[in-house]
Amino acid sequence: MCYPFLPEESDIIRSFDASDRETLLFELRQALPDIYQPDTKRAVYGAIYKLEDMTDEEFDALGLDDDALAWGDYE
């Protein structure tokens, strides 16, 4: 099941290498120890949870080159 990303999660995803799901997950996990702001850390964990729960095909269909990650697009 693929859940929509919150705007904060979308912003974080776009700041990392999103060439494929595994690379993005690796980079997000590597960044966690250096994130000290609770809201940002919560958004990273949310993004990781959602990325882990989706398939590579669902990830590819996100269209990271446009605004498809925004929460409002799912309404």
N, CA, C and O atoms as a CHARMM CRD file, in Angstrom:
* protein
*
  300
    1    1 MET  N      0.84100  -1.18000   0.00000 PROA 1      0.00000
    2    1 MET  CA     0.00000   0.00000   0.00000 PROA 1      0.00000
    3    1 MET  C      0.88100   1.23700   0.00000 PROA 1      0.00000
    4    1 MET  O      1.80700   1.33400   0.80600 PROA 1      0.00000
    5    2 CYS  N      0.62300   2.14200  -0.85200 PROA 2      0.00000
    6    2 CYS  CA     1.40900   3.36300  -0.96500 PROA 2      0.00000
    7    2 CYS  C      0.63700   4.53400  -0.37100 PROA 2      0.00000
    8    2 CYS  O     -0.46500   4.84900  -0.81900 PROA 2      0.00000
    9    3 TYR  N      1.20800   5.16700   0.62200 PROA 3      0.00000
   10    3 TYR  CA     0.57300   6.29700   1.28500 PROA 3      0.00000
   11    3 TYR  C      1.12300   7.59300   0.70100 PROA 3      0.00000
   12    3 TYR  O      2.29300   7.64500   0.32000 PROA 3      0.00000
   13    4 PRO  N      0.31700   8.62300   0.62600 PROA 4      0.00000
   14    4 PRO  CA     0.81800   9.90100   0.10800 PROA 4      0.00000
   15    4 PRO  C      1.84100  10.50800   1.07100 PROA 4      0.00000
   16    4 PRO  O      1.73000  10.37200   2.28900 PROA 4      0.00000
   17    5 PHE  N      2.81700  11.16600   0.50600 PROA 5      0.00000
   18    5 PHE  CA     3.83100  11.82800   1.30800 PROA 5      0.00000
   19    5 PHE  C      3.33100  13.19200   1.75700 PROA 5      0.00000
   20    5 PHE  O      2.69800  13.91800   0.99100 PROA 5      0.00000
   21    6 LEU  N      3.62000  13.52900   3.00200 PROA 6      0.00000
   22    6 LEU  CA     3.32700  14.86300   3.50800 PROA 6      0.00000
   23    6 LEU  C      4.26500  15.85400   2.82800 PROA 6      0.00000
   24    6 LEU  O      5.32600  15.45400   2.34800 PROA 6      0.00000
   25    7 PRO  N      3.90600  17.13000   2.77400 PROA 7      0.00000
   26    7 PRO  CA     4.78700  18.11700   2.13300 PROA 7      0.00000
   27    7 PRO  C      6.21000  18.11100   2.69900 PROA 7      0.00000
   28    7 PRO  O      7.17500  18.25900   1.95000 PROA 7      0.00000
   29    8 GLU  N      6.34200  17.94200   4.01000 PROA 8      0.00000
   30    8 GLU  CA     7.67000  17.91500   4.62900 PROA 8      0.00000
   31    8 GLU  C      8.47600  16.71300   4.13800 PROA 8      0.00000
   32    8 GLU  O      9.67600  16.82200   3.88800 PROA 8      0.00000
   33    9 GLU  N      7.80800  15.57000   4.00300 PROA 9      0.00000
   34    9 GLU  CA     8.47500  14.37000   3.51100 PROA 9      0.00000
   35    9 GLU  C      8.89100  14.54700   2.05000 PROA 9      0.00000
   36    9 GLU  O      9.97800  14.12800   1.65200 PROA 9      0.00000
   37   10 SER  N      8.02700  15.16400   1.26400 PROA 10     0.00000
   38   10 SER  CA     8.34400  15.41900  -0.13900 PROA 10     0.00000
   39   10 SER  C      9.57900  16.29300  -0.27300 PROA 10     0.00000
   40   10 SER  O     10.45400  16.02300  -1.09500 PROA 10     0.00000
   41   11 ASP  N      9.64700  17.34100   0.53800 PROA 11     0.00000
   42   11 ASP  CA    10.80000  18.23400   0.50000 PROA 11     0.00000
   43   11 ASP  C     12.08400  17.48600   0.83300 PROA 11     0.00000
   44   11 ASP  O     13.11500  17.69600   0.19400 PROA 11     0.00000
   45   12 ILE  N     12.01900  16.62600   1.82000 PROA 12     0.00000
   46   12 ILE  CA    13.19600  15.85200   2.21800 PROA 12     0.00000
   47   12 ILE  C     13.60800  14.89600   1.10300 PROA 12     0.00000
   48   12 ILE  O     14.78800  14.80000   0.76600 PROA 12     0.00000
   49   13 ILE  N     12.64000  14.19500   0.53800 PROA 13     0.00000
   50   13 ILE  CA    12.93800  13.25300  -0.54700 PROA 13     0.00000
   51   13 ILE  C     13.62900  13.96300  -1.70200 PROA 13     0.00000
   52   13 ILE  O     14.58400  13.44000  -2.27700 PROA 13     0.00000
   53   14 ARG  N     13.15300  15.13800  -2.03600 PROA 14     0.00000
   54   14 ARG  CA    13.71500  15.88300  -3.16300 PROA 14     0.00000
   55   14 ARG  C     15.13800  16.39200  -2.88600 PROA 14     0.00000
   56   14 ARG  O     15.84900  16.76800  -3.81700 PROA 14     0.00000
   57   15 SER  N     15.54900  16.40600  -1.62800 PROA 15     0.00000
   58   15 SER  CA    16.89000  16.89400  -1.31300 PROA 15     0.00000
   59   15 SER  C     17.93900  15.76800  -1.31700 PROA 15     0.00000
   60   15 SER  O     19.11800  16.01400  -1.06500 PROA 15     0.00000
   61   16 PHE  N     17.50300  14.54400  -1.60300 PROA 16     0.00000
   62   16 PHE  CA    18.41500  13.40400  -1.66900 PROA 16     0.00000
   63   16 PHE  C     18.39100  12.80100  -3.06600 PROA 16     0.00000
   64   16 PHE  O     17.56000  13.16400  -3.89900 PROA 16     0.00000
   65   17 ASP  N     19.31400  11.87500  -3.31000 PROA 17     0.00000
   66   17 ASP  CA    19.37300  11.17000  -4.59000 PROA 17     0.00000
   67   17 ASP  C     18.18800  10.21500  -4.67400 PROA 17     0.00000
   68   17 ASP  O     18.14800   9.19700  -3.98300 PROA 17     0.00000
   69   18 ALA  N     17.23400  10.54900  -5.51900 PROA 18     0.00000
   70   18 ALA  CA    16.03600   9.73000  -5.66400 PROA 18     0.00000
   71   18 ALA  C     16.04800   8.95900  -6.97500 PROA 18     0.00000
   72   18 ALA  O     15.00000   8.71500  -7.57200 PROA 18     0.00000
   73   19 SER  N     17.24300   8.57700  -7.42000 PROA 19     0.00000
   74   19 SER  CA    17.34200   7.84600  -8.68400 PROA 19     0.00000
   75   19 SER  C     16.68800   6.46600  -8.59100 PROA 19     0.00000
   76   19 SER  O     16.18500   5.94800  -9.58700 PROA 19     0.00000
   77   20 ASP  N     16.69600   5.87300  -7.39500 PROA 20     0.00000
   78   20 ASP  CA    15.96200   4.63200  -7.16900 PROA 20     0.00000
   79   20 ASP  C     15.63400   4.53300  -5.68300 PROA 20     0.00000
   80   20 ASP  O     16.22900   5.22000  -4.85300 PROA 20     0.00000
   81   21 ARG  N     14.69700   3.68500  -5.37400 PROA 21     0.00000
   82   21 ARG  CA    14.16400   3.58300  -4.01100 PROA 21     0.00000
   83   21 ARG  C     15.22700   3.15200  -3.00400 PROA 21     0.00000
   84   21 ARG  O     15.31000   3.72300  -1.91700 PROA 21     0.00000
   85   22 GLU  N     16.03000   2.16600  -3.34400 PROA 22     0.00000
   86   22 GLU  CA    17.04200   1.66200  -2.40700 PROA 22     0.00000
   87   22 GLU  C     18.11100   2.71100  -2.10400 PROA 22     0.00000
   88   22 GLU  O     18.54000   2.84500  -0.95800 PROA 22     0.00000
   89   23 THR  N     18.53800   3.44800  -3.11500 PROA 23     0.00000
   90   23 THR  CA    19.51900   4.51500  -2.90500 PROA 23     0.00000
   91   23 THR  C     18.94300   5.58800  -1.99500 PROA 23     0.00000
   92   23 THR  O     19.61700   6.05500  -1.07700 PROA 23     0.00000
   93   24 LEU  N     17.71300   5.97300  -2.24200 PROA 24     0.00000
   94   24 LEU  CA    17.06700   6.98200  -1.42000 PROA 24     0.00000
   95   24 LEU  C     16.92400   6.51100   0.02100 PROA 24     0.00000
   96   24 LEU  O     17.21300   7.26700   0.94900 PROA 24     0.00000
   97   25 LEU  N     16.48400   5.27500   0.21800 PROA 25     0.00000
   98   25 LEU  CA    16.37800   4.73800   1.58000 PROA 25     0.00000
   99   25 LEU  C     17.73400   4.72300   2.27700 PROA 25     0.00000
  100   25 LEU  O     17.83400   5.09200   3.44700 PROA 25     0.00000
  101   26 PHE  N     18.77300   4.30200   1.57100 PROA 26     0.00000
  102   26 PHE  CA    20.11400   4.27400   2.14700 PROA 26     0.00000
  103   26 PHE  C     20.53900   5.67100   2.60300 PROA 26     0.00000
  104   26 PHE  O     21.03000   5.84600   3.71800 PROA 26     0.00000
  105   27 GLU  N     20.34400   6.66100   1.72800 PROA 27     0.00000
  106   27 GLU  CA    20.77300   8.01600   2.06200 PROA 27     0.00000
  107   27 GLU  C     19.95900   8.60300   3.21600 PROA 27     0.00000
  108   27 GLU  O     20.51200   9.30300   4.06300 PROA 27     0.00000
  109   28 LEU  N     18.67000   8.33000   3.25900 PROA 28     0.00000
  110   28 LEU  CA    17.85100   8.82000   4.36900 PROA 28     0.00000
  111   28 LEU  C     18.29900   8.19900   5.68900 PROA 28     0.00000
  112   28 LEU  O     18.39800   8.89300   6.70100 PROA 28     0.00000
  113   29 ARG  N     18.56600   6.90800   5.68200 PROA 29     0.00000
  114   29 ARG  CA    19.02900   6.23700   6.90500 PROA 29     0.00000
  115   29 ARG  C     20.39400   6.75800   7.34900 PROA 29     0.00000
  116   29 ARG  O     20.64400   6.91400   8.54400 PROA 29     0.00000
  117   30 GLN  N     21.26900   7.02300   6.39100 PROA 30     0.00000
  118   30 GLN  CA    22.59800   7.55800   6.70900 PROA 30     0.00000
  119   30 GLN  C     22.49500   8.95300   7.31200 PROA 30     0.00000
  120   30 GLN  O     23.32300   9.32100   8.14500 PROA 30     0.00000
  121   31 ALA  N     21.51200   9.72500   6.91500 PROA 31     0.00000
  122   31 ALA  CA    21.36900  11.10400   7.38300 PROA 31     0.00000
  123   31 ALA  C     20.77400  11.18900   8.78700 PROA 31     0.00000
  124   31 ALA  O     20.99200  12.18100   9.48300 PROA 31     0.00000
  125   32 LEU  N     20.03500  10.18300   9.21200 PROA 32     0.00000
  126   32 LEU  CA    19.32000  10.25200  10.49400 PROA 32     0.00000
  127   32 LEU  C     20.18300  10.65900  11.69100 PROA 32     0.00000
  128   32 LEU  O     19.75300  11.50600  12.47400 PROA 32     0.00000
  129   33 PRO  N     21.37800  10.09400  11.86800 PROA 33     0.00000
  130   33 PRO  CA    22.17400  10.47700  13.05200 PROA 33     0.00000
  131   33 PRO  C     22.56000  11.95400  13.08500 PROA 33     0.00000
  132   33 PRO  O     22.86200  12.48800  14.15200 PROA 33     0.00000
  133   34 ASP  N     22.55400  12.61300  11.94200 PROA 34     0.00000
  134   34 ASP  CA    22.95300  14.01600  11.87000 PROA 34     0.00000
  135   34 ASP  C     21.76900  14.98300  11.92300 PROA 34     0.00000
  136   34 ASP  O     21.95100  16.19700  11.82900 PROA 34     0.00000
  137   35 ILE  N     20.57400  14.45200  12.07100 PROA 35     0.00000
  138   35 ILE  CA    19.37600  15.29400  12.13900 PROA 35     0.00000
  139   35 ILE  C     18.95900  15.42300  13.59400 PROA 35     0.00000
  140   35 ILE  O     18.67400  14.42900  14.26100 PROA 35     0.00000
  141   36 TYR  N     18.92600  16.65900  14.07700 PROA 36     0.00000
  142   36 TYR  CA    18.62800  16.88900  15.48500 PROA 36     0.00000
  143   36 TYR  C     17.27700  17.54400  15.72300 PROA 36     0.00000
  144   36 TYR  O     16.74900  17.48500  16.83300 PROA 36     0.00000
  145   37 GLN  N     16.71000  18.16600  14.69900 PROA 37     0.00000
  146   37 GLN  CA    15.41800  18.81800  14.86700 PROA 37     0.00000
  147   37 GLN  C     14.31400  17.75200  14.84400 PROA 37     0.00000
  148   37 GLN  O     14.22100  16.98000  13.89000 PROA 37     0.00000
  149   38 PRO  N     13.47300  17.70900  15.89700 PROA 38     0.00000
  150   38 PRO  CA    12.45600  16.65700  15.99000 PROA 38     0.00000
  151   38 PRO  C     11.49800  16.60200  14.80100 PROA 38     0.00000
  152   38 PRO  O     11.16800  15.51200  14.33500 PROA 38     0.00000
  153   39 ASP  N     11.04900  17.74200  14.30500 PROA 39     0.00000
  154   39 ASP  CA    10.11300  17.73900  13.17900 PROA 39     0.00000
  155   39 ASP  C     10.74700  17.16300  11.92200 PROA 39     0.00000
  156   39 ASP  O     10.11100  16.41300  11.18300 PROA 39     0.00000
  157   40 THR  N     11.99800  17.51800  11.68700 PROA 40     0.00000
  158   40 THR  CA    12.70100  17.00700  10.51600 PROA 40     0.00000
  159   40 THR  C     12.94500  15.51400  10.65900 PROA 40     0.00000
  160   40 THR  O     12.76500  14.75800   9.70400 PROA 40     0.00000
  161   41 LYS  N     13.35300  15.08400  11.84800 PROA 41     0.00000
  162   41 LYS  CA    13.60400  13.66100  12.08000 PROA 41     0.00000
  163   41 LYS  C     12.31800  12.85800  11.89500 PROA 41     0.00000
  164   41 LYS  O     12.33900  11.77100  11.31700 PROA 41     0.00000
  165   42 ARG  N     11.20200  13.39300  12.38400 PROA 42     0.00000
  166   42 ARG  CA     9.91600  12.72400  12.23400 PROA 42     0.00000
  167   42 ARG  C      9.54100  12.60300  10.74400 PROA 42     0.00000
  168   42 ARG  O      9.01800  11.57300  10.31700 PROA 42     0.00000
  169   43 ALA  N      9.80600  13.64300   9.97200 PROA 43     0.00000
  170   43 ALA  CA     9.51300  13.61400   8.53800 PROA 43     0.00000
  171   43 ALA  C     10.38900  12.58800   7.81800 PROA 43     0.00000
  172   43 ALA  O      9.92200  11.89500   6.91400 PROA 43     0.00000
  173   44 VAL  N     11.64900  12.49300   8.21600 PROA 44     0.00000
  174   44 VAL  CA    12.54100  11.49800   7.59500 PROA 44     0.00000
  175   44 VAL  C     12.05600  10.09600   7.91800 PROA 44     0.00000
  176   44 VAL  O     12.00800   9.23800   7.03600 PROA 44     0.00000
  177   45 TYR  N     11.69500   9.85300   9.17200 PROA 45     0.00000
  178   45 TYR  CA    11.16600   8.53600   9.54200 PROA 45     0.00000
  179   45 TYR  C      9.87900   8.23000   8.77500 PROA 45     0.00000
  180   45 TYR  O      9.67400   7.09500   8.34400 PROA 45     0.00000
  181   46 GLY  N      9.01400   9.22600   8.60100 PROA 46     0.00000
  182   46 GLY  CA     7.78700   9.02600   7.83700 PROA 46     0.00000
  183   46 GLY  C      8.06600   8.66800   6.39700 PROA 46     0.00000
  184   46 GLY  O      7.42500   7.78000   5.83400 PROA 46     0.00000
  185   47 ALA  N      9.03000   9.36300   5.79600 PROA 47     0.00000
  186   47 ALA  CA     9.40500   9.06700   4.41300 PROA 47     0.00000
  187   47 ALA  C      9.98300   7.65800   4.30100 PROA 47     0.00000
  188   47 ALA  O      9.65000   6.92200   3.37200 PROA 47     0.00000
  189   48 ILE  N     10.84100   7.28400   5.23800 PROA 48     0.00000
  190   48 ILE  CA    11.44200   5.94700   5.22600 PROA 48     0.00000
  191   48 ILE  C     10.35200   4.88200   5.33600 PROA 48     0.00000
  192   48 ILE  O     10.35200   3.90800   4.58300 PROA 48     0.00000
  193   49 TYR  N      9.42800   5.07100   6.27200 PROA 49     0.00000
  194   49 TYR  CA     8.34600   4.10000   6.45900 PROA 49     0.00000
  195   49 TYR  C      7.56100   3.90900   5.16000 PROA 49     0.00000
  196   49 TYR  O      7.28300   2.77900   4.75800 PROA 49     0.00000
  197   50 LYS  N      7.21000   5.00200   4.51700 PROA 50     0.00000
  198   50 LYS  CA     6.40900   4.92400   3.30000 PROA 50     0.00000
  199   50 LYS  C      7.20100   4.32400   2.13900 PROA 50     0.00000
  200   50 LYS  O      6.65500   3.56600   1.33700 PROA 50     0.00000
  201   51 LEU  N      8.48000   4.66100   2.05300 PROA 51     0.00000
  202   51 LEU  CA     9.32000   4.09800   0.99700 PROA 51     0.00000
  203   51 LEU  C      9.52800   2.60600   1.18700 PROA 51     0.00000
  204   51 LEU  O      9.55700   1.85200   0.21500 PROA 51     0.00000
  205   52 GLU  N      9.67400   2.17400   2.43800 PROA 52     0.00000
  206   52 GLU  CA     9.83900   0.74600   2.71100 PROA 52     0.00000
  207   52 GLU  C      8.58100  -0.03500   2.37200 PROA 52     0.00000
  208   52 GLU  O      8.64800  -1.20900   2.00900 PROA 52     0.00000
  209   53 ASP  N      7.43800   0.62000   2.49100 PROA 53     0.00000
  210   53 ASP  CA     6.15500  -0.04800   2.28600 PROA 53     0.00000
  211   53 ASP  C      5.74600  -0.13000   0.81500 PROA 53     0.00000
  212   53 ASP  O      4.79300  -0.83200   0.47600 PROA 53     0.00000
  213   54 MET  N      6.45700   0.57800  -0.05400 PROA 54     0.00000
  214   54 MET  CA     6.07300   0.56900  -1.46500 PROA 54     0.00000
  215   54 MET  C      7.01300  -0.30500  -2.28500 PROA 54     0.00000
  216   54 MET  O      8.12800  -0.61900  -1.86900 PROA 54     0.00000
  217   55 THR  N      6.53700  -0.68000  -3.44200 PROA 55     0.00000
  218   55 THR  CA     7.35100  -1.47200  -4.36300 PROA 55     0.00000
  219   55 THR  C      8.19400  -0.52800  -5.22200 PROA 55     0.00000
  220   55 THR  O      7.96500   0.68100  -5.24800 PROA 55     0.00000
  221   56 ASP  N      9.15800  -1.09600  -5.91300 PROA 56     0.00000
  222   56 ASP  CA     9.97200  -0.29800  -6.83100 PROA 56     0.00000
  223   56 ASP  C      9.10100   0.28300  -7.95000 PROA 56     0.00000
  224   56 ASP  O      9.33300   1.40300  -8.40500 PROA 56     0.00000
  225   57 GLU  N      8.11200  -0.47400  -8.38100 PROA 57     0.00000
  226   57 GLU  CA     7.21900   0.01000  -9.43100 PROA 57     0.00000
  227   57 GLU  C      6.40900   1.21900  -8.94500 PROA 57     0.00000
  228   57 GLU  O      6.23000   2.18600  -9.68500 PROA 57     0.00000
  229   58 GLU  N      5.92600   1.16000  -7.70900 PROA 58     0.00000
  230   58 GLU  CA     5.19200   2.29800  -7.14500 PROA 58     0.00000
  231   58 GLU  C      6.11300   3.51200  -7.01700 PROA 58     0.00000
  232   58 GLU  O      5.69800   4.64200  -7.27400 PROA 58     0.00000
  233   59 PHE  N      7.34700   3.27700  -6.62300 PROA 59     0.00000
  234   59 PHE  CA     8.30700   4.36500  -6.50300 PROA 59     0.00000
  235   59 PHE  C      8.56400   5.00500  -7.86300 PROA 59     0.00000
  236   59 PHE  O      8.57300   6.23000  -7.98700 PROA 59     0.00000
  237   60 ASP  N      8.77100   4.18200  -8.86900 PROA 60     0.00000
  238   60 ASP  CA     9.02300   4.70100 -10.21900 PROA 60     0.00000
  239   60 ASP  C      7.84100   5.51500 -10.73100 PROA 60     0.00000
  240   60 ASP  O      8.01900   6.47300 -11.48300 PROA 60     0.00000
  241   61 ALA  N      6.63800   5.13100 -10.32200 PROA 61     0.00000
  242   61 ALA  CA     5.43000   5.81700 -10.77200 PROA 61     0.00000
  243   61 ALA  C      5.19900   7.14600 -10.05600 PROA 61     0.00000
  244   61 ALA  O      4.29600   7.89400 -10.43000 PROA 61     0.00000
  245   62 LEU  N      5.99900   7.45400  -9.03000 PROA 62     0.00000
  246   62 LEU  CA     5.80000   8.69900  -8.28800 PROA 62     0.00000
  247   62 LEU  C      6.04600   9.92700  -9.15000 PROA 62     0.00000
  248   62 LEU  O      5.45100  10.97800  -8.91400 PROA 62     0.00000
  249   63 GLY  N      6.90500   9.80800 -10.13200 PROA 63     0.00000
  250   63 GLY  CA     7.20200  10.95800 -10.97600 PROA 63     0.00000
  251   63 GLY  C      7.89700  12.04200 -10.18500 PROA 63     0.00000
  252   63 GLY  O      7.35500  13.13600 -10.02800 PROA 63     0.00000
  253   64 LEU  N      9.06600  11.76600  -9.69400 PROA 64     0.00000
  254   64 LEU  CA     9.77900  12.70700  -8.83100 PROA 64     0.00000
  255   64 LEU  C     10.18300  13.98800  -9.54200 PROA 64     0.00000
  256   64 LEU  O     10.64500  14.92700  -8.89200 PROA 64     0.00000
  257   65 ASP  N     10.02300  14.05300 -10.85100 PROA 65     0.00000
  258   65 ASP  CA    10.35600  15.26500 -11.59100 PROA 65     0.00000
  259   65 ASP  C      9.22100  16.27500 -11.61000 PROA 65     0.00000
  260   65 ASP  O      9.38200  17.38200 -12.12300 PROA 65     0.00000
  261   66 ASP  N      8.06500  15.89800 -11.04900 PROA 66     0.00000
  262   66 ASP  CA     6.94800  16.84100 -10.97500 PROA 66     0.00000
  263   66 ASP  C      6.46400  16.93800  -9.53000 PROA 66     0.00000
  264   66 ASP  O      7.18000  16.52200  -8.61900 PROA 66     0.00000
  265   67 ASP  N      5.30100  17.46000  -9.30600 PROA 67     0.00000
  266   67 ASP  CA     4.79600  17.64500  -7.94800 PROA 67     0.00000
  267   67 ASP  C      3.90400  16.50800  -7.49300 PROA 67     0.00000
  268   67 ASP  O      3.01700  16.72000  -6.66600 PROA 67     0.00000
  269   68 ALA  N      4.11300  15.31900  -8.00500 PROA 68     0.00000
  270   68 ALA  CA     3.23800  14.18800  -7.70500 PROA 68     0.00000
  271   68 ALA  C      3.32100  13.72900  -6.25500 PROA 68     0.00000
  272   68 ALA  O      2.45400  12.98200  -5.80100 PROA 68     0.00000
  273   69 LEU  N      4.33500  14.15400  -5.52200 PROA 69     0.00000
  274   69 LEU  CA     4.47100  13.70300  -4.14100 PROA 69     0.00000
  275   69 LEU  C      3.61000  14.49800  -3.16900 PROA 69     0.00000
  276   69 LEU  O      3.40100  14.05500  -2.03900 PROA 69     0.00000
  277   70 ALA  N      3.12200  15.62100  -3.56300 PROA 70     0.00000
  278   70 ALA  CA     2.40900  16.49900  -2.64100 PROA 70     0.00000
  279   70 ALA  C      1.11300  15.86600  -2.15100 PROA 70     0.00000
  280   70 ALA  O      0.39200  15.22000  -2.91200 PROA 70     0.00000
  281   71 TRP  N      0.83800  16.05900  -0.89000 PROA 71     0.00000
  282   71 TRP  CA    -0.34400  15.50200  -0.24200 PROA 71     0.00000
  283   71 TRP  C     -1.62600  15.93400  -0.94700 PROA 71     0.00000
  284   71 TRP  O     -2.53900  15.12300  -1.10100 PROA 71     0.00000
  285   72 GLY  N     -1.71600  17.17300  -1.37400 PROA 72     0.00000
  286   72 GLY  CA    -2.91200  17.70800  -1.99400 PROA 72     0.00000
  287   72 GLY  C     -3.28700  17.00300  -3.28500 PROA 72     0.00000
  288   72 GLY  O     -4.44400  17.05300  -3.70100 PROA 72     0.00000
  289   73 ASP  N     -2.33500  16.35000  -3.92000 PROA 73     0.00000
  290   73 ASP  CA    -2.61700  15.65700  -5.17300 PROA 73     0.00000
  291   73 ASP  C     -3.43700  14.39400  -4.96500 PROA 73     0.00000
  292   73 ASP  O     -3.92500  13.81300  -5.93400 PROA 73     0.00000
  293   74 TYR  N     -3.59800  13.95400  -3.71600 PROA 74     0.00000
  294   74 TYR  CA    -4.32500  12.72900  -3.43000 PROA 74     0.00000
  295   74 TYR  C     -5.75300  12.99800  -2.99900 PROA 74     0.00000
  296   74 TYR  O     -6.50500  12.06000  -2.73400 PROA 74     0.00000
  297   75 GLU  N     -6.13400  14.23900  -2.92600 PROA 75     0.00000
  298   75 GLU  CA    -7.49600  14.57700  -2.47800 PROA 75     0.00000
  299   75 GLU  C     -8.47900  14.39400  -3.60100 PROA 75     0.00000
  300   75 GLU  O     -9.67400  14.62800  -3.42000 PROA 75     0.00000
